[in-house]
XYZ file of C-alpha atoms in Angstrom:
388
model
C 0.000 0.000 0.000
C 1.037 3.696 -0.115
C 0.254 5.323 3.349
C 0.029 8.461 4.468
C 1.117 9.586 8.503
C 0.357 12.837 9.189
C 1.050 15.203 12.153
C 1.308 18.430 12.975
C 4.649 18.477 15.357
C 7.405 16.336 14.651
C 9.718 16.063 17.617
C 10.655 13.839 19.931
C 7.809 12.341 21.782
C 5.691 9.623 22.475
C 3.502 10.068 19.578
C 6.047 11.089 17.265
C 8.236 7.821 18.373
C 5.145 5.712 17.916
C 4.065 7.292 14.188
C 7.756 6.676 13.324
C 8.016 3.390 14.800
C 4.548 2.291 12.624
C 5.760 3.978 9.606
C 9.806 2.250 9.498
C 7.808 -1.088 10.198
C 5.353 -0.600 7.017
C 8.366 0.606 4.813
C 10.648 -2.688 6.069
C 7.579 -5.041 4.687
C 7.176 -2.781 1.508
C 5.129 0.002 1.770
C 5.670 3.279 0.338
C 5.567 5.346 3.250
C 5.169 9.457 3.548
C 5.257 11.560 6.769
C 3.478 15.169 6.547
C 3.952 17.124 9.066
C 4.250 20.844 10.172
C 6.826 23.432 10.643
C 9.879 23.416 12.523
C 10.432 19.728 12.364
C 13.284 17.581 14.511
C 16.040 17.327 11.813
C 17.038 13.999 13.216
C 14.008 12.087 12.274
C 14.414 12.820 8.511
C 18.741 11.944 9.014
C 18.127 8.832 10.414
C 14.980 7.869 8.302
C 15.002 9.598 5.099
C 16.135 6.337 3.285
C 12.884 4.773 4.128
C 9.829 7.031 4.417
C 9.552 9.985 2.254
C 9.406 13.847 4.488
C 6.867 16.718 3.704
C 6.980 19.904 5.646
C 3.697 22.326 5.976
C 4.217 25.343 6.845
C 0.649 26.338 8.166
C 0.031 23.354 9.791
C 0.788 23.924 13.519
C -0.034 22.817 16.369
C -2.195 25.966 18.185
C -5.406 26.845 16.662
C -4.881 29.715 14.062
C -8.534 29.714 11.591
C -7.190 30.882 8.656
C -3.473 29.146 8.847
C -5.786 26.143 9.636
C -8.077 26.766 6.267
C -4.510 26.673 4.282
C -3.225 24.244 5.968
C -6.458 21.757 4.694
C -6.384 23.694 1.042
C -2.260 22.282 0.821
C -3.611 18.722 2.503
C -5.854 18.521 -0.537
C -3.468 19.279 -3.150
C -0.797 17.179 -1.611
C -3.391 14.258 -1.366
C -4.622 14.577 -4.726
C -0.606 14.418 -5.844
C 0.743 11.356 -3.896
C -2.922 9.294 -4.522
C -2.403 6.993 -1.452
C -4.563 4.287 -0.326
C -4.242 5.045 3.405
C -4.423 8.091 5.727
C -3.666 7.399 9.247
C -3.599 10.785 11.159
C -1.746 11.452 14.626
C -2.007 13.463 17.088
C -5.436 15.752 17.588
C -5.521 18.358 15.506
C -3.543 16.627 12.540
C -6.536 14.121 12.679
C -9.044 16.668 12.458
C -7.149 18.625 9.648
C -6.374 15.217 7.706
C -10.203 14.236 7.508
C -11.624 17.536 6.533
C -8.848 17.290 3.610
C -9.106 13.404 2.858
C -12.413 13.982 0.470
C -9.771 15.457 -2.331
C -8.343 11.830 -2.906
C -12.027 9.922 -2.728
C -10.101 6.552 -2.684
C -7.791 7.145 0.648
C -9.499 5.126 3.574
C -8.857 7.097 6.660
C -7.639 5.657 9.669
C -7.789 7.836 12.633
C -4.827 7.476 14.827
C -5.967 8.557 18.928
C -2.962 9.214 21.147
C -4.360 11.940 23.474
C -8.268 13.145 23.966
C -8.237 16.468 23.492
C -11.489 17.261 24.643
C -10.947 16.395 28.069
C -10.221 20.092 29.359
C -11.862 21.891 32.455
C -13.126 24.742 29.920
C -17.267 23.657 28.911
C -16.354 25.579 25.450
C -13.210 24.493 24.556
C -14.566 20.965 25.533
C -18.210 21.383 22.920
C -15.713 23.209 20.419
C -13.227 20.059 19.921
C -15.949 17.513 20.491
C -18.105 19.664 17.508
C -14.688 18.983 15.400
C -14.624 15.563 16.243
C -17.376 14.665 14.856
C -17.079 16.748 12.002
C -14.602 14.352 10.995
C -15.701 11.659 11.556
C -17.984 12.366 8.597
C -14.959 11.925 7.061
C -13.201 9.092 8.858
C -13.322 5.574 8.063
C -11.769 4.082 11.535
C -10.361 4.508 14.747
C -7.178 3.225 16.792
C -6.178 4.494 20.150
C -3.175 3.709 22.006
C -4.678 2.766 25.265
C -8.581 1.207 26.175
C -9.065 4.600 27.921
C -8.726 7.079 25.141
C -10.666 5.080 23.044
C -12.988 4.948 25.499
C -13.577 9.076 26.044
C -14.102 8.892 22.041
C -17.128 6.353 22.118
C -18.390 8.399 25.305
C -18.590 11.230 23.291
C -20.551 9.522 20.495
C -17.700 10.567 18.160
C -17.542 6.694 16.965
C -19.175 3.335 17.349
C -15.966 1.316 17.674
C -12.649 2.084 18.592
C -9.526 -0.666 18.165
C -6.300 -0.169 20.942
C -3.381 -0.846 19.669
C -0.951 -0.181 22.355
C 2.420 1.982 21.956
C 4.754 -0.194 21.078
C 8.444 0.248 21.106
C 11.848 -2.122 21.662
C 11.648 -3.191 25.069
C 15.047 -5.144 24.809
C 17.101 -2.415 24.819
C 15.225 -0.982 28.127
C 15.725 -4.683 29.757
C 19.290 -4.964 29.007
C 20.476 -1.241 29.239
C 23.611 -0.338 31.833
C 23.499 3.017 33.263
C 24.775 5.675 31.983
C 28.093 6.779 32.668
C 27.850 10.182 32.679
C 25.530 10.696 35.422
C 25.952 10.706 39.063
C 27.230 7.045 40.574
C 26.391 8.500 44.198
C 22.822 9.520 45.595
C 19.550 8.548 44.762
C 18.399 9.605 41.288
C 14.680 10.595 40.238
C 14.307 10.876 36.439
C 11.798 12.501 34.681
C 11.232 11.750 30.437
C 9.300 14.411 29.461
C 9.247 16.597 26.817
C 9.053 20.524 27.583
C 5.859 21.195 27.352
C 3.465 22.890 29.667
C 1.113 19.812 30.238
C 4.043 17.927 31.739
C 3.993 20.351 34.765
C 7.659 20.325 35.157
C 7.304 23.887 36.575
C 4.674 22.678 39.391
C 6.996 19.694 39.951
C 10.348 22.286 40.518
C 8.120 24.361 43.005
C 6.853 21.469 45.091
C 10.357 20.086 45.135
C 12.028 21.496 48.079
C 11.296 20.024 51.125
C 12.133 16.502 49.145
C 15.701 18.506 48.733
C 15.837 19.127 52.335
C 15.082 15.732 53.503
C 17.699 14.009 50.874
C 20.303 16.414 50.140
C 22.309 13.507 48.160
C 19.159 13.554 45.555
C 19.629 13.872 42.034
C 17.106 14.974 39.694
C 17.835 14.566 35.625
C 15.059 15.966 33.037
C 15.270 14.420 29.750
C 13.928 16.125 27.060
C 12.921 19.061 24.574
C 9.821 21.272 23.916
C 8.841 25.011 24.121
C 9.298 25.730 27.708
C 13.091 24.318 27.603
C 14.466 27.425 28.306
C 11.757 28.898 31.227
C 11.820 25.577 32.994
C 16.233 26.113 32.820
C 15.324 29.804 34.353
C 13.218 28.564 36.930
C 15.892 26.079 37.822
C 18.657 28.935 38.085
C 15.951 31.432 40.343
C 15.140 28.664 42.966
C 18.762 27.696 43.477
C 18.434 24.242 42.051
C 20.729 23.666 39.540
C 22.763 21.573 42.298
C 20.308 19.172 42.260
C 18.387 18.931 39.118
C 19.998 19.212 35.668
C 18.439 19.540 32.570
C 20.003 17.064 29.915
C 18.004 17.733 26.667
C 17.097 15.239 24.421
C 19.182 11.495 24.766
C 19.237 8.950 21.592
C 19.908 6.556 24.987
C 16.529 7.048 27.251
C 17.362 3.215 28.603
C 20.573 4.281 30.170
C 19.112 6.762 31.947
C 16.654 4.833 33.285
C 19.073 2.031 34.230
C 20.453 4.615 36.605
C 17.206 6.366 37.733
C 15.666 4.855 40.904
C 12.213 6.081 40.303
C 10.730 7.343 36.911
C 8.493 10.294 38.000
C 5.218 11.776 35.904
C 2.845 14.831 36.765
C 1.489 15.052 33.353
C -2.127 16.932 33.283
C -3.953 15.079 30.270
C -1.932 11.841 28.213
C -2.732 8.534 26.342
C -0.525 6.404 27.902
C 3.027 7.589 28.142
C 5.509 5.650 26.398
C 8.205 6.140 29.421
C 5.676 4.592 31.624
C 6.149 1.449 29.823
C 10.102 1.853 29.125
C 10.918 2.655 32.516
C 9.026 -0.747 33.559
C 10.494 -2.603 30.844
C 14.254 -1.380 32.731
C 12.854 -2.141 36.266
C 12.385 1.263 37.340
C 9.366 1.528 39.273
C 7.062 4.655 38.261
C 5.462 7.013 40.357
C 2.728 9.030 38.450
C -0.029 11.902 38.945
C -3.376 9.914 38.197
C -4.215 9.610 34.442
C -6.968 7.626 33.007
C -4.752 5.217 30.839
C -2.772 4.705 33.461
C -3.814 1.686 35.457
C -3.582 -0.391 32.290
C -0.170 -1.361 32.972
C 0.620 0.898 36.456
C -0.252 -1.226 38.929
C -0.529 0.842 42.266
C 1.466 -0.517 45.067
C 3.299 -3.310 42.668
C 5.218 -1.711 39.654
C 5.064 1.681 41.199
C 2.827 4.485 42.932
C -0.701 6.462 41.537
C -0.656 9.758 43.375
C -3.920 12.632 43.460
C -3.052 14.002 40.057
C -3.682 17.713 41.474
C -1.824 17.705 44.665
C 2.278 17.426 43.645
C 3.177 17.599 47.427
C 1.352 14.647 48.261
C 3.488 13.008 45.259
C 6.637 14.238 47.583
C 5.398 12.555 50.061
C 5.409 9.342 48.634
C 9.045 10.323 46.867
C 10.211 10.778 50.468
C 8.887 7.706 52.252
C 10.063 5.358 49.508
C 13.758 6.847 49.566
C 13.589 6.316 53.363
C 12.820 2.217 52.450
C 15.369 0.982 50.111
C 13.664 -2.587 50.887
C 9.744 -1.304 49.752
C 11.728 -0.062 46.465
C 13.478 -2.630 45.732
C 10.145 -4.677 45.908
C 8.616 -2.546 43.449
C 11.722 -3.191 41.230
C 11.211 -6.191 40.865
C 7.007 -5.607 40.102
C 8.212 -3.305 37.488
C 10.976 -6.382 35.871
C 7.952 -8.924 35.953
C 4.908 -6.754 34.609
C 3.866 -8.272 31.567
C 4.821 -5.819 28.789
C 3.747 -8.162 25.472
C 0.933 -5.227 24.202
C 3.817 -3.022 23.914
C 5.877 -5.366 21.923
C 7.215 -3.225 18.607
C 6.295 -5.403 15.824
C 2.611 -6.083 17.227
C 2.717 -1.982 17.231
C 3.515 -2.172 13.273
C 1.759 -5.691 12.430
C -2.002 -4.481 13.923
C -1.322 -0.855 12.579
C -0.877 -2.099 9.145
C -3.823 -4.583 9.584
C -6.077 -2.043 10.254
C -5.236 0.001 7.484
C -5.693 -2.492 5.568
C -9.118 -3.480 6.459
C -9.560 0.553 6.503
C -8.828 0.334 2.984
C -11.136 -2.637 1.823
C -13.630 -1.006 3.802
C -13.320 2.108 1.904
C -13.097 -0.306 -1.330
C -16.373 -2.006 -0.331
C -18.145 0.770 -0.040
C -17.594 2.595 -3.187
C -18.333 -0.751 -5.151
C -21.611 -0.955 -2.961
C -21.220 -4.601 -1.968
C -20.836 -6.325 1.159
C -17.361 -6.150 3.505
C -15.920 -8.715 5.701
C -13.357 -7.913 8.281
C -9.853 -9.017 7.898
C -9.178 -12.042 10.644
C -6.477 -10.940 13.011
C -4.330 -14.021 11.472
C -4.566 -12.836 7.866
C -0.997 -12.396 6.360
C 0.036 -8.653 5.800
């Protein structure tokens, strides 16, 4: 097939990784493969991939909402549909999905395959929350099927009477290199060491993690904190390091090509995200034995098992989180227990090739659908055994 992946930011995070990960799998069992995406793009992804999936920048398809960028964003979506004449649009991220239906009607053939990382509806404002919900179903006029990365999102859609069936397809990534990783060398060999995978980003609340911080500090003056990543608030998050006196204690080491090293070395993986799927580094810090502790998320229980693998704090009270920080440094023994949870959770929906082998699967009964339909006769499903 050809196939289309589009989304509007292409750095590196979770859903970029997993849109990546399911287009390199398609191209290795030969598909023609193109990634659209918007402005500003992570050079790196192109370097180390531009021999096997084909690139395409838009420059007025970003991320905020901007109406009339938006309106040329879908007026290039159509012409660049009509030009590559795929059989398969599978659209990441929120706003990319919405943008990718409302164009997909210029190339009539191109089943569309709805990719659901994040629910972007769930927000405390009631007209934000009726605006994106009036979207969704706007395309969905337009959209053939759904596939979420974790039973939750998926659920929220179907809630919200956006869809009548939603497939999960979990995240899926190489957990070897998590299981077998040593630590990295280059960080701290004394001290305990919380890590935080995040990109920069204000959802990720690495600002109301820095100000709740503190009295952890005080209690465990050996503590190291390391935040891995890149995103828009980079450089106030560095700022607000430098005004609170922290930077002897928590150091900001960008983006890593070797996330498994640092989590070899971390002793808990920490997460105060507002609103996520299910975060990739959830998984990947399991997958190394790190145990996880987490601000509630609704995703989150599907492989964070509170008390076992790691800890599920109130997702809106960050000292409470400290708390929990605090009392499991003091017991190296309960830690080590949840070490071990976190080596024997079963990890097999995250496995990389079922991430690429049920992707493609669905887009190819996305396709015959769309096929079926347009010849007016009668479709059957594609068994979960059927060769790709």
């Amino acid at each position: 097939m050809k196939i289309i992946h589009i989304l509007t930011r292409l750095l590196h995070a979770g859903s970029e990784e997993n849109t990546i990960a399911t287009a390199v799998w398609q191209a290795l069992h030969g598909h023609e493969v193109h990634i659209v995406h918007g402005p500003d793009p992570d050079p790196s992804w192109a370097e180390d991939y531009g021999h096997l999936l084909s690139f395409h920048t838009l420059p007025d398809m970003r991320h905020p909402v901007a109406p009339l960028a938006d309106l040329r964003a879908v007026l290039a979506l159509r012409t660049l549909f009509r030009a590559l004449d795929a059989d398969v649009l599978h659209t990441h991220q929120s706003k990319a999905g919405v943008l990718g239906a409302l164009a997909a009607p210029a190339c009539p053939r191109m089943a569309v395959l709805r990719g659901l990382h994040i629910v972007s509806f769930e927000t405390p404002s009631p007209v934000k929350r009726a605006l994106f919900i009036g979207l969704e179903h706007l395309a969905a006029l337009f959209s053939d099927s759904y596939i979420a990365v974790s039973e939750a999102t998926g659920q929220a859609y179907l809630r919200a009477g956006i869809t009548q069936e939603v497939a999960t397809v979990h995240s899926g990534m190489d957990l070897r290199r998590f299981r077998t990783a040593l630590p990295a060398a280059d960080l701290a060999i004394q001290g305990p060491v919380l890590l935080m995978l995040a990109a920069f980003e204000p959802r990720k609340r690495h600002a109301e993690f820095l100000r709740a911080l503190p009295p952890l500090l005080a209690r465990h003056p050996d503590l190291r904190v390391y935040l891995a990543g890149k995103g828009p608030e980079q450089d106030r998050i560095a700022t607000l390091i430098r005004h609170m006196g922290l930077a002897a204690h928590v150091h900001m080491l960008g983006h890593r090509t070797d996330p498994e090293a640092l989590i070899a070395r971390a002793d808990l993986s920490v997460l105060c995200s507002t609103n996520e799927g299910l975060p990739r580094v959830i998984v990947q810090s399991l997958a190394g034995g790190c145990p996880v502790v987490a601000c509630d998320l609704p995703a989150l229980r599907e492989v964070l098992r509170d008390g076992e693998n790691g800890l599920i704090c109130p997702p809106d009270d960050l000292p409470s989180m400290m708390g929990t920080i605090d009392a499991l440094l003091q017991s190296r023994g309960r830690l080590a227990q949840l070490a071990q949870g976190a080596r024997d959770t079963d990890l097999s929906k995250w496995e990389l090739d079922r991430l690429g082998r049920e992707s493609t699967r669905l887009s190819q009964q996305a396709w015959r659908h769309r096929r079926a339909r347009q010849a007016g006769y009668a479709y059957h499903r594609v068994p979960k055994e059927a060769p790709l």
